[in-house]
Amino acid sequence: MTWNGHWHGFGPWVGPSSEYAKEDRRRPGRDPNDDQTRVFLTNTMTPVQTGHALLRRNQVSADRTWTDVEDALLWIRRTWNANPPGGDVLPLDQHLAYDRGHLSRGSDCALGYYSPGFTFVSYSVVCCPNHFFPHLPCPLPPR
């Protein structure tokens, strides 16, 4: 599979897993103007379907928009180090090798884990254009 595009970083969201479990807040509604969509657009939790993050235009920034996969991976590393996991998780370097392959082929990467303080940490790198949501416009083209 070949893919040509760029990436956007979203998050991190840090909070109780009980909030993260409220999936209705992590899904847009059927209508762009309904209450569920309005809640979704202001929410910072990783969407159930990561490509839907491209709808959150107000959460995209130039410093989290990359044309080089290594820059996206550096952001994952920095975000991980700023919000380290607690417990037994896949080591960061193995995670980054896995993410490099997937991002390079146009697959999104979402990370979610518990911190040492038992809060849940969630963030993602979303491919643009997105394989699963090709109709969603880019929220912020790269420079």
mmCIF file with all atom_site columns, C-alpha atoms in Angstrom:
data_model
loop_
_atom_site.group_PDB
_atom_site.id
_atom_site.type_symbol
_atom_site.label_atom_id
_atom_site.label_alt_id
_atom_site.label_comp_id
_atom_site.label_asym_id
_atom_site.label_entity_id
_atom_site.label_seq_id
_atom_site.pdbx_PDB_ins_code
_atom_site.Cartn_x
_atom_site.Cartn_y
_atom_site.Cartn_z
_atom_site.occupancy
_atom_site.B_iso_or_equiv
_atom_site.pdbx_formal_charge
_atom_site.auth_seq_id
_atom_site.auth_comp_id
_atom_site.auth_asym_id
_atom_site.auth_atom_id
_atom_site.pdbx_PDB_model_num
ATOM 1   C CA . MET A 1 1   ? 0.000   0.000  0.000  1.00 0.00 ? 1   MET A CA 1
ATOM 2   C CA . THR A 1 2   ? 1.305   3.441  -0.862 1.00 0.00 ? 2   THR A CA 1
ATOM 3   C CA . TRP A 1 3   ? 0.226   6.663  0.736  1.00 0.00 ? 3   TRP A CA 1
ATOM 4   C CA . ASN A 1 4   ? 1.218   10.268 0.199  1.00 0.00 ? 4   ASN A CA 1
ATOM 5   C CA . GLY A 1 5   ? 0.245   12.954 2.662  1.00 0.00 ? 5   GLY A CA 1
ATOM 6   C CA . HIS A 1 6   ? 1.105   14.532 5.986  1.00 0.00 ? 6   HIS A CA 1
ATOM 7   C CA . TRP A 1 7   ? 0.205   14.094 9.662  1.00 0.00 ? 7   TRP A CA 1
ATOM 8   C CA . HIS A 1 8   ? -1.535  16.027 12.434 1.00 0.00 ? 8   HIS A CA 1
ATOM 9   C CA . GLY A 1 9   ? -0.996  15.496 16.159 1.00 0.00 ? 9   GLY A CA 1
ATOM 10  C CA . PHE A 1 10  ? -3.919  15.652 18.588 1.00 0.00 ? 10  PHE A CA 1
ATOM 11  C CA . GLY A 1 11  ? -3.781  15.714 22.364 1.00 0.00 ? 11  GLY A CA 1
ATOM 12  C CA . PRO A 1 12  ? -2.715  14.754 24.817 1.00 0.00 ? 12  PRO A CA 1
ATOM 13  C CA . TRP A 1 13  ? -5.833  14.301 26.838 1.00 0.00 ? 13  TRP A CA 1
ATOM 14  C CA . VAL A 1 14  ? -5.232  13.345 30.473 1.00 0.00 ? 14  VAL A CA 1
ATOM 15  C CA . GLY A 1 15  ? -8.070  12.439 32.792 1.00 0.00 ? 15  GLY A CA 1
ATOM 16  C CA . PRO A 1 16  ? -10.077 9.722  34.475 1.00 0.00 ? 16  PRO A CA 1
ATOM 17  C CA . SER A 1 17  ? -10.741 6.582  32.481 1.00 0.00 ? 17  SER A CA 1
ATOM 18  C CA . SER A 1 18  ? -14.413 6.861  33.466 1.00 0.00 ? 18  SER A CA 1
ATOM 19  C CA . GLU A 1 19  ? -14.642 9.998  31.298 1.00 0.00 ? 19  GLU A CA 1
ATOM 20  C CA . TYR A 1 20  ? -12.718 8.416  28.441 1.00 0.00 ? 20  TYR A CA 1
ATOM 21  C CA . ALA A 1 21  ? -15.160 5.494  28.522 1.00 0.00 ? 21  ALA A CA 1
ATOM 22  C CA . LYS A 1 22  ? -18.043 7.817  27.569 1.00 0.00 ? 22  LYS A CA 1
ATOM 23  C CA . GLU A 1 23  ? -17.790 6.958  23.892 1.00 0.00 ? 23  GLU A CA 1
ATOM 24  C CA . ASP A 1 24  ? -20.642 9.202  22.810 1.00 0.00 ? 24  ASP A CA 1
ATOM 25  C CA . ARG A 1 25  ? -18.344 12.174 23.509 1.00 0.00 ? 25  ARG A CA 1
ATOM 26  C CA . ARG A 1 26  ? -15.711 10.590 21.279 1.00 0.00 ? 26  ARG A CA 1
ATOM 27  C CA . ARG A 1 27  ? -18.024 10.236 18.236 1.00 0.00 ? 27  ARG A CA 1
ATOM 28  C CA . PRO A 1 28  ? -19.525 12.981 16.065 1.00 0.00 ? 28  PRO A CA 1
ATOM 29  C CA . GLY A 1 29  ? -23.284 12.956 15.575 1.00 0.00 ? 29  GLY A CA 1
ATOM 30  C CA . ARG A 1 30  ? -25.007 12.340 12.270 1.00 0.00 ? 30  ARG A CA 1
ATOM 31  C CA . ASP A 1 31  ? -25.691 16.036 11.715 1.00 0.00 ? 31  ASP A CA 1
ATOM 32  C CA . PRO A 1 32  ? -22.958 18.708 11.861 1.00 0.00 ? 32  PRO A CA 1
ATOM 33  C CA . ASN A 1 33  ? -25.261 20.918 13.953 1.00 0.00 ? 33  ASN A CA 1
ATOM 34  C CA . ASP A 1 34  ? -26.583 18.423 16.499 1.00 0.00 ? 34  ASP A CA 1
ATOM 35  C CA . ASP A 1 35  ? -25.650 18.454 20.194 1.00 0.00 ? 35  ASP A CA 1
ATOM 36  C CA . GLN A 1 36  ? -23.519 15.324 19.969 1.00 0.00 ? 36  GLN A CA 1
ATOM 37  C CA . THR A 1 37  ? -21.387 16.823 17.196 1.00 0.00 ? 37  THR A CA 1
ATOM 38  C CA . ARG A 1 38  ? -20.974 20.085 19.117 1.00 0.00 ? 38  ARG A CA 1
ATOM 39  C CA . VAL A 1 39  ? -19.785 18.143 22.186 1.00 0.00 ? 39  VAL A CA 1
ATOM 40  C CA . PHE A 1 40  ? -17.472 16.029 20.022 1.00 0.00 ? 40  PHE A CA 1
ATOM 41  C CA . LEU A 1 41  ? -15.865 19.065 18.369 1.00 0.00 ? 41  LEU A CA 1
ATOM 42  C CA . THR A 1 42  ? -14.933 20.632 21.713 1.00 0.00 ? 42  THR A CA 1
ATOM 43  C CA . ASN A 1 43  ? -13.751 17.384 23.278 1.00 0.00 ? 43  ASN A CA 1
ATOM 44  C CA . THR A 1 44  ? -10.009 16.670 23.286 1.00 0.00 ? 44  THR A CA 1
ATOM 45  C CA . MET A 1 45  ? -10.187 12.901 23.827 1.00 0.00 ? 45  MET A CA 1
ATOM 46  C CA . THR A 1 46  ? -8.986  10.688 20.991 1.00 0.00 ? 46  THR A CA 1
ATOM 47  C CA . PRO A 1 47  ? -12.030 9.860  18.840 1.00 0.00 ? 47  PRO A CA 1
ATOM 48  C CA . VAL A 1 48  ? -13.250 6.281  18.615 1.00 0.00 ? 48  VAL A CA 1
ATOM 49  C CA . GLN A 1 49  ? -12.335 6.470  14.919 1.00 0.00 ? 49  GLN A CA 1
ATOM 50  C CA . THR A 1 50  ? -9.108  8.473  14.892 1.00 0.00 ? 50  THR A CA 1
ATOM 51  C CA . GLY A 1 51  ? -9.731  10.028 11.462 1.00 0.00 ? 51  GLY A CA 1
ATOM 52  C CA . HIS A 1 52  ? -12.654 11.956 12.916 1.00 0.00 ? 52  HIS A CA 1
ATOM 53  C CA . ALA A 1 53  ? -10.064 14.134 14.679 1.00 0.00 ? 53  ALA A CA 1
ATOM 54  C CA . LEU A 1 54  ? -9.715  15.979 11.353 1.00 0.00 ? 54  LEU A CA 1
ATOM 55  C CA . LEU A 1 55  ? -13.143 17.490 12.082 1.00 0.00 ? 55  LEU A CA 1
ATOM 56  C CA . ARG A 1 56  ? -11.656 19.286 15.106 1.00 0.00 ? 56  ARG A CA 1
ATOM 57  C CA . ARG A 1 57  ? -10.245 22.187 13.166 1.00 0.00 ? 57  ARG A CA 1
ATOM 58  C CA . ASN A 1 58  ? -9.755  24.297 16.296 1.00 0.00 ? 58  ASN A CA 1
ATOM 59  C CA . GLN A 1 59  ? -7.381  21.671 17.751 1.00 0.00 ? 59  GLN A CA 1
ATOM 60  C CA . VAL A 1 60  ? -4.923  21.640 14.857 1.00 0.00 ? 60  VAL A CA 1
ATOM 61  C CA . SER A 1 61  ? -1.773  23.733 14.931 1.00 0.00 ? 61  SER A CA 1
ATOM 62  C CA . ALA A 1 62  ? 1.177   24.329 12.636 1.00 0.00 ? 62  ALA A CA 1
ATOM 63  C CA . ASP A 1 63  ? 3.619   22.992 15.237 1.00 0.00 ? 63  ASP A CA 1
ATOM 64  C CA . ARG A 1 64  ? 1.703   19.684 15.248 1.00 0.00 ? 64  ARG A CA 1
ATOM 65  C CA . THR A 1 65  ? 1.433   19.338 11.452 1.00 0.00 ? 65  THR A CA 1
ATOM 66  C CA . TRP A 1 66  ? 4.268   17.417 9.805  1.00 0.00 ? 66  TRP A CA 1
ATOM 67  C CA . THR A 1 67  ? 5.397   16.389 6.345  1.00 0.00 ? 67  THR A CA 1
ATOM 68  C CA . ASP A 1 68  ? 8.238   14.212 7.705  1.00 0.00 ? 68  ASP A CA 1
ATOM 69  C CA . VAL A 1 69  ? 7.264   11.115 9.676  1.00 0.00 ? 69  VAL A CA 1
ATOM 70  C CA . GLU A 1 70  ? 10.319  11.558 11.913 1.00 0.00 ? 70  GLU A CA 1
ATOM 71  C CA . ASP A 1 71  ? 8.919   14.877 13.155 1.00 0.00 ? 71  ASP A CA 1
ATOM 72  C CA . ALA A 1 72  ? 5.636   13.178 14.043 1.00 0.00 ? 72  ALA A CA 1
ATOM 73  C CA . LEU A 1 73  ? 7.552   10.457 15.888 1.00 0.00 ? 73  LEU A CA 1
ATOM 74  C CA . LEU A 1 74  ? 9.549   13.081 17.781 1.00 0.00 ? 74  LEU A CA 1
ATOM 75  C CA . TRP A 1 75  ? 6.265   14.603 18.960 1.00 0.00 ? 75  TRP A CA 1
ATOM 76  C CA . ILE A 1 76  ? 5.084   11.157 20.121 1.00 0.00 ? 76  ILE A CA 1
ATOM 77  C CA . ARG A 1 77  ? 8.383   10.738 22.027 1.00 0.00 ? 77  ARG A CA 1
ATOM 78  C CA . ARG A 1 78  ? 8.085   14.161 23.674 1.00 0.00 ? 78  ARG A CA 1
ATOM 79  C CA . THR A 1 79  ? 4.439   13.617 24.574 1.00 0.00 ? 79  THR A CA 1
ATOM 80  C CA . TRP A 1 80  ? 5.242   10.167 26.014 1.00 0.00 ? 80  TRP A CA 1
ATOM 81  C CA . ASN A 1 81  ? 8.129   11.586 28.060 1.00 0.00 ? 81  ASN A CA 1
ATOM 82  C CA . ALA A 1 82  ? 5.956   14.433 29.363 1.00 0.00 ? 82  ALA A CA 1
ATOM 83  C CA . ASN A 1 83  ? 3.206   11.930 30.292 1.00 0.00 ? 83  ASN A CA 1
ATOM 84  C CA . PRO A 1 84  ? 5.046   8.675  31.064 1.00 0.00 ? 84  PRO A CA 1
ATOM 85  C CA . PRO A 1 85  ? 3.089   5.465  31.415 1.00 0.00 ? 85  PRO A CA 1
ATOM 86  C CA . GLY A 1 86  ? 2.830   3.576  34.666 1.00 0.00 ? 86  GLY A CA 1
ATOM 87  C CA . GLY A 1 87  ? 3.103   -0.164 34.766 1.00 0.00 ? 87  GLY A CA 1
ATOM 88  C CA . ASP A 1 88  ? 4.189   -2.591 32.091 1.00 0.00 ? 88  ASP A CA 1
ATOM 89  C CA . VAL A 1 89  ? 3.787   -1.228 28.545 1.00 0.00 ? 89  VAL A CA 1
ATOM 90  C CA . LEU A 1 90  ? 5.561   -1.715 25.245 1.00 0.00 ? 90  LEU A CA 1
ATOM 91  C CA . PRO A 1 91  ? 8.880   0.181  25.458 1.00 0.00 ? 91  PRO A CA 1
ATOM 92  C CA . LEU A 1 92  ? 8.853   3.537  23.691 1.00 0.00 ? 92  LEU A CA 1
ATOM 93  C CA . ASP A 1 93  ? 11.501  2.635  21.098 1.00 0.00 ? 93  ASP A CA 1
ATOM 94  C CA . GLN A 1 94  ? 9.531   -0.447 20.044 1.00 0.00 ? 94  GLN A CA 1
ATOM 95  C CA . HIS A 1 95  ? 6.366   1.629  19.893 1.00 0.00 ? 95  HIS A CA 1
ATOM 96  C CA . LEU A 1 96  ? 8.074   4.231  17.707 1.00 0.00 ? 96  LEU A CA 1
ATOM 97  C CA . ALA A 1 97  ? 9.361   1.573  15.296 1.00 0.00 ? 97  ALA A CA 1
ATOM 98  C CA . TYR A 1 98  ? 5.834   0.189  15.015 1.00 0.00 ? 98  TYR A CA 1
ATOM 99  C CA . ASP A 1 99  ? 4.362   3.693  14.568 1.00 0.00 ? 99  ASP A CA 1
ATOM 100 C CA . ARG A 1 100 ? 6.946   4.626  11.908 1.00 0.00 ? 100 ARG A CA 1
ATOM 101 C CA . GLY A 1 101 ? 5.816   1.754  9.708  1.00 0.00 ? 101 GLY A CA 1
ATOM 102 C CA . HIS A 1 102 ? 2.118   2.431  10.132 1.00 0.00 ? 102 HIS A CA 1
ATOM 103 C CA . LEU A 1 103 ? 2.303   6.196  9.718  1.00 0.00 ? 103 LEU A CA 1
ATOM 104 C CA . SER A 1 104 ? 4.457   5.802  6.600  1.00 0.00 ? 104 SER A CA 1
ATOM 105 C CA . ARG A 1 105 ? 1.721   3.644  5.051  1.00 0.00 ? 105 ARG A CA 1
ATOM 106 C CA . GLY A 1 106 ? -1.067  6.069  5.945  1.00 0.00 ? 106 GLY A CA 1
ATOM 107 C CA . SER A 1 107 ? -2.404  4.434  9.114  1.00 0.00 ? 107 SER A CA 1
ATOM 108 C CA . ASP A 1 108 ? -3.163  6.587  12.148 1.00 0.00 ? 108 ASP A CA 1
ATOM 109 C CA . CYS A 1 109 ? -1.504  5.927  15.500 1.00 0.00 ? 109 CYS A CA 1
ATOM 110 C CA . ALA A 1 110 ? -3.341  6.359  18.778 1.00 0.00 ? 110 ALA A CA 1
ATOM 111 C CA . LEU A 1 111 ? -1.704  5.910  22.142 1.00 0.00 ? 111 LEU A CA 1
ATOM 112 C CA . GLY A 1 112 ? -3.606  5.336  25.349 1.00 0.00 ? 112 GLY A CA 1
ATOM 113 C CA . TYR A 1 113 ? -2.288  4.194  28.706 1.00 0.00 ? 113 TYR A CA 1
ATOM 114 C CA . TYR A 1 114 ? -2.443  4.826  32.441 1.00 0.00 ? 114 TYR A CA 1
ATOM 115 C CA . SER A 1 115 ? 0.016   7.192  34.088 1.00 0.00 ? 115 SER A CA 1
ATOM 116 C CA . PRO A 1 116 ? 1.716   6.359  37.389 1.00 0.00 ? 116 PRO A CA 1
ATOM 117 C CA . GLY A 1 117 ? -1.054  8.399  39.076 1.00 0.00 ? 117 GLY A CA 1
ATOM 118 C CA . PHE A 1 118 ? -3.719  6.189  37.425 1.00 0.00 ? 118 PHE A CA 1
ATOM 119 C CA . THR A 1 119 ? -5.041  8.887  35.117 1.00 0.00 ? 119 THR A CA 1
ATOM 120 C CA . PHE A 1 120 ? -5.582  7.905  31.508 1.00 0.00 ? 120 PHE A CA 1
ATOM 121 C CA . VAL A 1 121 ? -3.404  9.517  28.821 1.00 0.00 ? 121 VAL A CA 1
ATOM 122 C CA . SER A 1 122 ? -4.520  9.599  25.189 1.00 0.00 ? 122 SER A CA 1
ATOM 123 C CA . TYR A 1 123 ? -3.080  11.219 22.062 1.00 0.00 ? 123 TYR A CA 1
ATOM 124 C CA . SER A 1 124 ? -2.857  10.473 18.371 1.00 0.00 ? 124 SER A CA 1
ATOM 125 C CA . VAL A 1 125 ? -1.179  11.185 15.069 1.00 0.00 ? 125 VAL A CA 1
ATOM 126 C CA . VAL A 1 126 ? -3.704  11.237 12.239 1.00 0.00 ? 126 VAL A CA 1
ATOM 127 C CA . CYS A 1 127 ? -2.888  10.834 8.556  1.00 0.00 ? 127 CYS A CA 1
ATOM 128 C CA . CYS A 1 128 ? -4.157  13.456 6.149  1.00 0.00 ? 128 CYS A CA 1
ATOM 129 C CA . PRO A 1 129 ? -5.684  12.619 3.780  1.00 0.00 ? 129 PRO A CA 1
ATOM 130 C CA . ASN A 1 130 ? -7.203  9.824  5.789  1.00 0.00 ? 130 ASN A CA 1
ATOM 131 C CA . HIS A 1 131 ? -7.813  6.381  4.261  1.00 0.00 ? 131 HIS A CA 1
ATOM 132 C CA . PHE A 1 132 ? -11.081 5.879  6.137  1.00 0.00 ? 132 PHE A CA 1
ATOM 133 C CA . PHE A 1 133 ? -12.393 9.434  5.810  1.00 0.00 ? 133 PHE A CA 1
ATOM 134 C CA . PRO A 1 134 ? -11.104 10.657 2.426  1.00 0.00 ? 134 PRO A CA 1
ATOM 135 C CA . HIS A 1 135 ? -14.002 13.131 2.187  1.00 0.00 ? 135 HIS A CA 1
ATOM 136 C CA . LEU A 1 136 ? -12.824 15.087 5.257  1.00 0.00 ? 136 LEU A CA 1
ATOM 137 C CA . PRO A 1 137 ? -10.882 18.167 4.191  1.00 0.00 ? 137 PRO A CA 1
ATOM 138 C CA . CYS A 1 138 ? -7.486  18.917 5.665  1.00 0.00 ? 138 CYS A CA 1
ATOM 139 C CA . PRO A 1 139 ? -7.970  21.157 8.732  1.00 0.00 ? 139 PRO A CA 1
ATOM 140 C CA . LEU A 1 140 ? -4.574  22.872 8.236  1.00 0.00 ? 140 LEU A CA 1
ATOM 141 C CA . PRO A 1 141 ? -2.373  22.218 5.199  1.00 0.00 ? 141 PRO A CA 1
ATOM 142 C CA . PRO A 1 142 ? 1.349   22.037 5.985  1.00 0.00 ? 142 PRO A CA 1
ATOM 143 C CA . ARG A 1 143 ? 3.523   25.067 5.356  1.00 0.00 ? 143 ARG A CA 1
#
